[in-house]
CSV table of C-alpha atoms in Angstrom, one decimal:
chain,number,residue,atom,x,y,z
A,209,MET,CA,68.0,135.8,-0.5
A,210,LYS,CA,70.7,134.1,-2.4
A,211,MET,CA,74.4,134.9,-1.8
A,212,THR,CA,76.7,135.8,-4.6
A,213,ARG,CA,79.7,133.6,-5.3
A,214,GLN,CA,81.9,136.4,-4.0
A,215,ALA,CA,79.9,136.6,-0.8
A,216,LEU,CA,80.0,132.8,-0.3
A,217,PHE,CA,83.8,132.9,-0.9
A,218,LEU,CA,84.3,135.7,1.7
A,219,ALA,CA,82.1,133.9,4.2
A,220,TRP,CA,84.1,130.7,3.7
A,221,ILE,CA,87.4,132.6,4.2
A,222,GLY,CA,86.0,134.3,7.3
A,223,ALA,CA,85.0,130.9,8.8
A,224,LEU,CA,88.5,129.6,8.1
A,225,LEU,CA,90.0,132.6,9.8
A,226,VAL,CA,87.8,132.1,12.9
A,227,LEU,CA,88.8,128.5,13.1
A,228,ALA,CA,92.4,129.4,12.6
A,229,GLY,CA,92.1,132.0,15.4
A,230,CYS,CA,90.6,129.4,17.7
A,231,SER,CA,93.3,126.9,16.9
A,232,ALA,CA,96.0,129.5,17.5
A,233,GLY,CA,94.3,130.5,20.7
A,234,LYS,CA,94.4,126.9,21.9
A,235,ALA,CA,98.0,126.5,20.8
A,236,ALA,CA,98.9,129.6,22.7
A,237,GLU,CA,97.1,128.4,25.7
A,238,LYS,CA,98.8,124.9,25.4
A,239,ASN,CA,102.2,126.5,25.1
A,240,LYS,CA,101.8,128.9,28.0
A,241,ASP,CA,105.1,130.3,29.1
A,242,GLY,CA,106.9,128.5,26.3
A,243,TYR,CA,106.4,125.0,27.6
A,244,GLU,CA,105.8,122.4,24.9
A,245,LYS,CA,103.4,120.4,27.1
A,246,VAL,CA,101.6,121.5,30.2
A,247,GLU,CA,99.9,118.2,31.2
A,248,LEU,CA,101.9,115.1,32.2
A,249,LYS,CA,100.2,111.7,32.5
A,250,TYR,CA,101.6,109.6,35.3
A,251,GLN,CA,100.8,106.7,37.7
A,252,GLY,CA,100.9,107.1,41.5
A,253,TRP,CA,100.9,105.0,44.7
A,254,ALA,CA,97.9,104.6,47.0
A,255,GLY,CA,98.5,106.4,50.3
A,256,VAL,CA,101.8,107.9,49.1
A,257,VAL,CA,102.7,111.4,47.9
A,258,THR,CA,105.4,111.3,45.2
A,259,TYR,CA,107.9,114.1,44.8
A,260,PRO,CA,106.4,115.3,41.5
A,261,GLU,CA,103.0,115.5,43.3
A,262,LEU,CA,104.7,117.4,46.1
A,263,ALA,CA,106.3,119.7,43.6
A,264,GLU,CA,103.0,120.5,42.0
A,265,ASP,CA,101.4,121.3,45.3
A,266,LEU,CA,104.3,123.6,46.3
A,267,GLY,CA,103.9,125.5,43.0
A,268,TYR,CA,107.3,124.3,41.7
A,269,LEU,CA,106.0,123.0,38.4
A,270,GLY,CA,104.5,126.3,37.3
A,271,PRO,CA,101.8,125.9,34.7
A,272,ILE,CA,102.6,122.2,34.3
A,273,LYS,CA,99.8,120.0,35.7
A,274,LEU,CA,100.0,116.3,36.6
A,275,ASN,CA,97.2,114.0,35.2
A,276,TRP,CA,96.9,110.9,37.4
A,277,VAL,CA,95.8,107.9,35.3
A,278,GLY,CA,95.9,105.2,38.1
A,279,ASN,CA,98.1,103.5,40.7
A,280,LEU,CA,101.0,101.2,39.8
A,281,SER,CA,102.0,97.8,41.1
A,282,GLY,CA,105.8,98.3,40.8
A,283,GLY,CA,108.6,100.2,39.1
A,284,PRO,CA,109.2,98.0,36.1
A,285,GLN,CA,105.5,98.3,35.1
A,286,ASP,CA,105.7,102.1,35.6
A,287,ILE,CA,108.6,102.6,33.3
A,288,GLN,CA,107.2,100.3,30.7
A,289,THR,CA,104.1,102.4,30.5
A,290,ALA,CA,106.3,105.5,30.0
A,291,ALA,CA,108.3,103.6,27.3
A,292,THR,CA,105.1,102.8,25.4
A,293,GLY,CA,103.7,106.3,25.7
A,294,GLN,CA,100.7,105.3,28.0
A,295,THR,CA,102.2,107.8,30.5
A,296,ASP,CA,104.7,110.6,30.0
A,297,PHE,CA,107.1,109.6,32.8
A,298,GLY,CA,107.7,106.8,35.2
A,299,GLY,CA,110.0,105.8,38.0
A,300,ALA,CA,111.8,102.6,38.9
A,301,PHE,CA,114.8,100.9,40.5
A,302,ASN,CA,118.0,101.7,38.5
A,303,GLY,CA,118.6,98.0,37.8
A,304,ALA,CA,115.1,97.8,36.2
A,305,ILE,CA,115.9,100.8,34.1
A,306,ILE,CA,119.1,99.2,32.9
A,307,LYS,CA,117.2,96.0,31.9
A,308,LEU,CA,114.5,97.8,30.0
A,309,ARG,CA,117.0,100.0,28.2
A,310,SER,CA,119.1,97.0,27.3
A,311,SER,CA,116.0,95.4,25.7
A,312,GLY,CA,115.8,98.4,23.3
A,313,ALA,CA,113.4,100.8,25.1
A,314,PRO,CA,114.7,104.3,24.5
A,315,ILE,CA,114.2,105.6,28.0
A,316,LYS,CA,116.6,107.8,30.0
A,317,ALA,CA,116.8,108.7,33.7
A,318,VAL,CA,116.7,112.4,34.6
A,319,LEU,CA,116.9,112.4,38.5
A,320,GLY,CA,116.9,110.0,41.4
A,321,TYR,CA,113.8,109.9,43.7
A,322,TYR,CA,114.2,107.2,46.3
A,323,GLY,CA,116.8,105.2,48.0
A,324,SER,CA,118.1,104.1,51.5
A,325,ASP,CA,119.7,105.8,54.5
A,326,GLU,CA,119.7,105.1,58.2
A,327,GLU,CA,116.1,106.0,58.6
A,328,THR,CA,114.6,105.1,55.2
A,329,PHE,CA,115.5,101.6,53.9
A,330,VAL,CA,114.1,98.3,52.7
A,331,GLY,CA,114.1,95.7,55.5
A,332,TYR,CA,113.6,91.9,55.2
A,333,TYR,CA,111.6,90.7,58.1
A,334,THR,CA,110.5,87.4,59.6
A,335,LEU,CA,108.3,86.6,62.6
A,336,GLU,CA,109.9,86.6,66.0
A,337,GLY,CA,110.9,83.1,67.1
A,338,SER,CA,111.5,82.1,63.4
A,339,PRO,CA,114.5,79.8,62.9
A,340,ILE,CA,115.6,82.2,60.1
A,341,LYS,CA,118.6,84.1,61.3
A,342,GLU,CA,121.0,84.3,58.4
A,343,ALA,CA,121.3,83.9,54.6
A,344,ARG,CA,121.7,80.2,54.6
A,345,ASP,CA,118.4,79.8,56.5
A,346,LEU,CA,116.5,81.2,53.5
A,347,ILE,CA,117.2,78.2,51.3
A,348,GLY,CA,113.9,76.5,50.6
A,349,LYS,CA,111.9,79.5,52.0
A,350,LYS,CA,109.4,81.9,50.5
A,351,ILE,CA,110.2,85.6,50.4
A,352,GLY,CA,107.5,88.2,49.7
A,353,VAL,CA,108.4,91.1,47.4
A,354,ASN,CA,106.2,93.7,45.7
A,355,THR,CA,107.4,92.9,42.2
A,356,LEU,CA,109.9,90.8,40.4
A,357,GLY,CA,113.0,92.0,38.6
A,358,ALA,CA,113.5,95.1,40.7
A,359,HIS,CA,115.1,96.6,43.8
A,360,LEU,CA,113.8,94.0,46.3
A,361,GLU,CA,114.8,91.0,44.3
A,362,LEU,CA,118.3,92.2,43.4
A,363,ALA,CA,119.1,93.3,47.0
A,364,LEU,CA,118.0,89.9,48.2
A,365,LYS,CA,120.2,88.1,45.7
A,366,GLU,CA,123.1,90.3,46.5
A,367,TYR,CA,122.7,89.5,50.2
A,368,LEU,CA,122.6,85.7,49.5
A,369,LYS,CA,125.6,86.0,47.2
A,370,GLN,CA,127.7,88.1,49.7
A,371,ASN,CA,127.0,85.4,52.3
A,372,GLY,CA,128.4,82.6,50.3
A,373,LEU,CA,125.3,80.9,48.7
A,374,THR,CA,125.9,79.3,45.3
A,375,ASP,CA,123.8,80.0,42.2
A,376,ASP,CA,122.0,76.6,42.7
A,377,GLU,CA,121.3,77.5,46.4
A,378,ILE,CA,120.0,80.9,45.5
A,379,LYS,CA,117.6,79.3,43.0
A,380,GLN,CA,116.1,77.4,45.9
A,381,VAL,CA,115.0,80.7,47.5
A,382,THR,CA,111.4,81.3,46.2
A,383,LEU,CA,110.2,84.8,45.5
A,384,VAL,CA,106.5,85.5,45.9
A,385,VAL,CA,104.8,88.6,44.6
A,386,VAL,CA,102.8,90.2,47.4
A,387,PRO,CA,101.2,93.7,47.1
A,388,THR,CA,102.9,96.2,49.5
A,389,GLY,CA,99.7,96.7,51.4
A,390,ASN,CA,99.3,93.0,52.1
A,391,GLY,CA,102.9,92.2,53.0
A,392,GLU,CA,102.6,92.3,56.7
A,393,GLN,CA,99.4,90.3,56.8
A,394,THR,CA,100.7,87.7,54.5
A,395,LEU,CA,103.8,87.2,56.7
A,396,ARG,CA,101.7,87.0,59.9
A,397,GLN,CA,99.4,84.4,58.3
A,398,LYS,CA,102.6,82.4,57.6
A,399,GLN,CA,101.9,82.2,53.8
A,400,ILE,CA,105.5,83.4,53.4
A,401,ASP,CA,108.6,83.1,55.6
A,402,VAL,CA,110.1,86.6,55.0
A,403,VAL,CA,108.7,89.8,53.7
A,404,ALA,CA,110.5,92.9,52.3
A,405,LEU,CA,109.0,96.1,53.7
A,406,ASN,CA,109.9,99.7,53.4
A,407,GLY,CA,108.4,103.1,54.1
A,408,ALA,CA,105.1,103.4,56.0
A,409,ALA,CA,104.3,99.7,55.5
A,410,ARG,CA,107.5,98.7,57.3
A,411,ASP,CA,107.2,101.1,60.2
A,412,ARG,CA,103.5,100.3,60.8
A,413,ALA,CA,104.4,96.6,60.8
A,414,LEU,CA,107.2,97.2,63.3
A,415,ASP,CA,104.8,99.2,65.5
A,416,ASN,CA,102.5,96.2,65.6
A,417,GLY,CA,105.4,94.2,67.0
A,418,GLY,CA,106.4,90.5,66.6
A,419,LEU,CA,108.9,91.0,63.7
A,420,SER,CA,112.6,90.3,63.5
A,421,LYS,CA,114.9,91.8,60.9
A,422,VAL,CA,117.1,89.5,58.8
A,423,PHE,CA,118.9,92.2,56.9
A,424,SER,CA,118.3,95.5,55.0
A,425,ASP,CA,119.6,97.0,51.8
A,426,TYR,CA,121.2,99.7,54.0
A,427,ASP,CA,123.2,97.0,55.7
A,428,LEU,CA,124.5,96.0,52.2
A,429,PHE,CA,125.1,99.3,50.5
A,430,GLY,CA,124.9,102.1,53.0
A,431,THR,CA,123.3,105.4,51.9
A,432,PHE,CA,122.5,105.3,48.2
A,433,THR,CA,119.9,106.5,45.7
A,434,ALA,CA,118.2,103.4,44.3
A,435,GLY,CA,115.7,104.6,41.7
A,436,SER,CA,115.1,107.3,39.1
A,437,TYR,CA,112.4,109.0,37.0
A,438,VAL,CA,112.6,108.4,33.3
A,439,PHE,CA,111.3,109.9,30.1
A,440,THR,CA,111.7,108.5,26.6
A,441,GLU,CA,114.4,110.2,24.5
A,442,LYS,CA,111.7,111.2,22.0
A,443,PHE,CA,109.7,113.0,24.7
A,444,MET,CA,112.8,114.7,25.9
A,445,LYS,CA,113.7,115.9,22.4
A,446,GLU,CA,110.2,117.2,21.7
A,447,ASN,CA,109.6,118.7,25.1
A,448,PRO,CA,112.9,119.9,26.5
A,449,LYS,CA,111.5,122.9,28.4
A,450,THR,CA,108.7,120.8,30.0
A,451,VAL,CA,111.2,118.2,31.1
A,452,LYS,CA,113.5,120.8,32.5
A,453,LYS,CA,110.7,122.3,34.5
A,454,PHE,CA,109.6,118.9,35.8
A,455,VAL,CA,113.2,118.0,36.9
A,456,GLU,CA,113.8,121.4,38.5
A,457,GLY,CA,110.5,121.3,40.4
A,458,THR,CA,110.9,117.8,41.5
A,459,ALA,CA,114.5,118.4,42.6
A,460,LYS,CA,113.4,121.4,44.6
A,461,ALA,CA,110.6,119.3,46.2
A,462,ILE,CA,113.1,116.7,47.4
A,463,GLU,CA,115.2,119.4,49.0
A,464,TRP,CA,112.2,121.0,50.5
A,465,SER,CA,111.4,117.7,52.2
A,466,ARG,CA,115.0,117.4,53.4
A,467,LYS,CA,115.1,120.8,55.0
A,468,THR,CA,111.6,121.2,56.3
A,469,PRO,CA,110.6,119.9,59.8
A,470,ARG,CA,109.3,116.4,59.6
A,471,GLU,CA,105.9,117.3,61.1
A,472,GLU,CA,105.4,119.9,58.5
A,473,VAL,CA,106.3,117.5,55.7
A,474,ILE,CA,103.8,115.0,57.0
A,475,ALA,CA,101.1,117.6,57.4
A,476,ARG,CA,101.6,118.6,53.7
A,477,PHE,CA,101.5,115.0,52.5
A,478,LYS,CA,98.2,114.5,54.4
A,479,SER,CA,96.7,117.7,52.9
A,480,ILE,CA,97.7,116.5,49.4
A,481,ILE,CA,96.1,113.1,49.9
A,482,GLU,CA,92.9,114.6,51.2
A,483,LYS,CA,92.6,117.2,48.4
A,484,ARG,CA,93.1,114.6,45.6
A,485,ASP,CA,90.2,112.5,47.0
A,486,ARG,CA,91.2,109.1,45.8
A,487,LYS,CA,89.5,107.2,48.6
A,488,GLU,CA,92.9,106.2,50.2
A,489,ASP,CA,94.3,106.1,53.7
A,490,SER,CA,96.4,109.3,54.6
A,491,GLU,CA,97.5,107.9,57.9
A,492,THR,CA,100.4,105.9,56.3
A,493,VAL,CA,102.4,109.2,55.6
A,494,GLN,CA,102.8,109.7,59.4
A,495,TYR,CA,105.6,107.2,59.2
A,496,TRP,CA,107.6,109.3,56.7
A,497,LYS,CA,111.1,110.0,58.0
A,498,SER,CA,113.5,111.2,55.3
A,499,PRO,CA,113.8,111.6,51.5
A,500,GLY,CA,116.0,108.5,51.2
A,501,VAL,CA,117.7,110.3,48.3
A,502,ALA,CA,121.5,110.4,48.7
A,503,GLU,CA,122.5,113.4,46.6
A,504,LYS,CA,121.1,116.9,46.6
A,505,GLY,CA,118.1,117.3,44.3
A,506,GLY,CA,118.3,113.7,43.1
A,507,TYR,CA,121.5,114.3,41.2
A,508,ILE,CA,122.5,111.0,39.6
A,509,LYS,CA,126.0,109.6,40.4
A,510,GLU,CA,127.6,107.3,37.9
A,511,SER,CA,128.1,104.6,40.6
A,512,GLU,CA,124.3,104.4,41.1
A,513,PHE,CA,124.0,102.8,37.7
A,514,GLN,CA,127.4,101.2,37.3
A,515,VAL,CA,127.0,99.0,40.3
A,516,TRP,CA,123.8,97.4,38.9
A,517,MET,CA,125.2,97.2,35.4
A,518,ASP,CA,128.1,95.1,36.8
A,519,TRP,CA,125.8,93.0,38.9
A,520,LEU,CA,123.4,92.3,36.0
A,521,ALA,CA,126.3,91.4,33.7
A,522,GLU,CA,127.9,89.1,36.3
A,523,ASN,CA,124.6,87.3,36.8
A,524,GLY,CA,124.0,86.9,33.1
A,525,GLU,CA,120.9,89.1,33.0
A,526,ILE,CA,122.5,91.4,30.4
A,527,LYS,CA,125.6,91.2,28.3
A,528,LYS,CA,128.6,93.1,29.3
A,529,ASP,CA,128.7,96.5,27.5
A,530,GLN,CA,125.2,95.8,26.2
A,531,VAL,CA,124.3,99.4,27.2
A,532,LYS,CA,126.4,102.5,27.8
A,533,LEU,CA,126.2,104.7,30.9
A,534,ASP,CA,125.6,107.8,28.8
A,535,ASP,CA,122.5,106.1,27.4
A,536,LEU,CA,121.1,105.5,30.8
A,537,TYR,CA,120.9,108.8,32.5
A,538,THR,CA,121.5,112.6,32.3
A,539,ASN,CA,121.9,115.4,34.8
A,540,GLU,CA,121.5,118.1,32.2
A,541,PHE,CA,118.1,119.2,33.5
A,542,ASN,CA,119.0,119.2,37.2
A,543,PRO,CA,119.4,122.7,38.7
A,544,PHE,CA,121.9,121.3,41.3
A,545,THR,CA,124.3,119.8,38.7
A,546,LYS,CA,126.7,122.8,38.7
A,547,GLU,CA,127.3,122.2,42.4
A,548,PHE,CA,128.6,118.7,41.7
A,549,GLU,CA,130.6,119.7,38.7
A,550,THR,CA,132.6,122.3,40.6
A,551,LYS,CA,133.5,119.9,43.4
């Protein structure tokens, strides 16, 4: 039986309405609770639970889910993938953020997530019995770091500079990129003379014995937040409610880890690693000791960027005033900001 033109037209309109209804339904589902985006792509670390991952597990991110796309090799690579849109957010040493921003990448830090204190710090270790005792002994030696142009390199150079080495002498200290998981083994095999270690890798290496500390970033700077999570300015403008929820949840997760008994934090980390089933070792989290974040909820202090801006400018890695502090970070999404503004 042939359909009339009117029947065909009505059927066509009906189909369009059904499709529109489906699209509207998907849009409503996507924008659940008013969030512009409910899935965030990110990179993780093998054997490590990040604070956004902890926040999701604790229920602090609400309907927002994290979509792990792989593990990263270092902070600079992580924020570069965020800058190019391959991921939605990334985290790195504040000095690396300054360098990437100064190159024109429109990224901005939203909260701090790692740093150093008495219990959590980056240590530079050599083998016991090594002739390396002080900065000058490092001339002509190989130092293992997880990545170039980030926290471990700049802390090392600051140590050398503070101890009187000239620029020419500092250039004679060779940096060798060694994956974090291989640092201890590479040192013990004497392929390098010193290795920079932190977190579980450091504590496990110390438990194995036979290492001697040359210096640490805590020796240089005391307690400080060293790195931050970033989004692109475009992403923040288009997804303000999502970014706010991410920052709020992650800030709360940092404080949860600070206030919760250590054994309970470690048990939670192990549970998260086992549930995500990425075929990784969960035993490393037993060495977790503290958040290593100086300020409550990862609130960013001006000095945490200013010190590295000055250092990079003095060492010719960026031009003075090449980038403004206001372009580097914001605390507008952090739920603890009011506490700092009223002090």
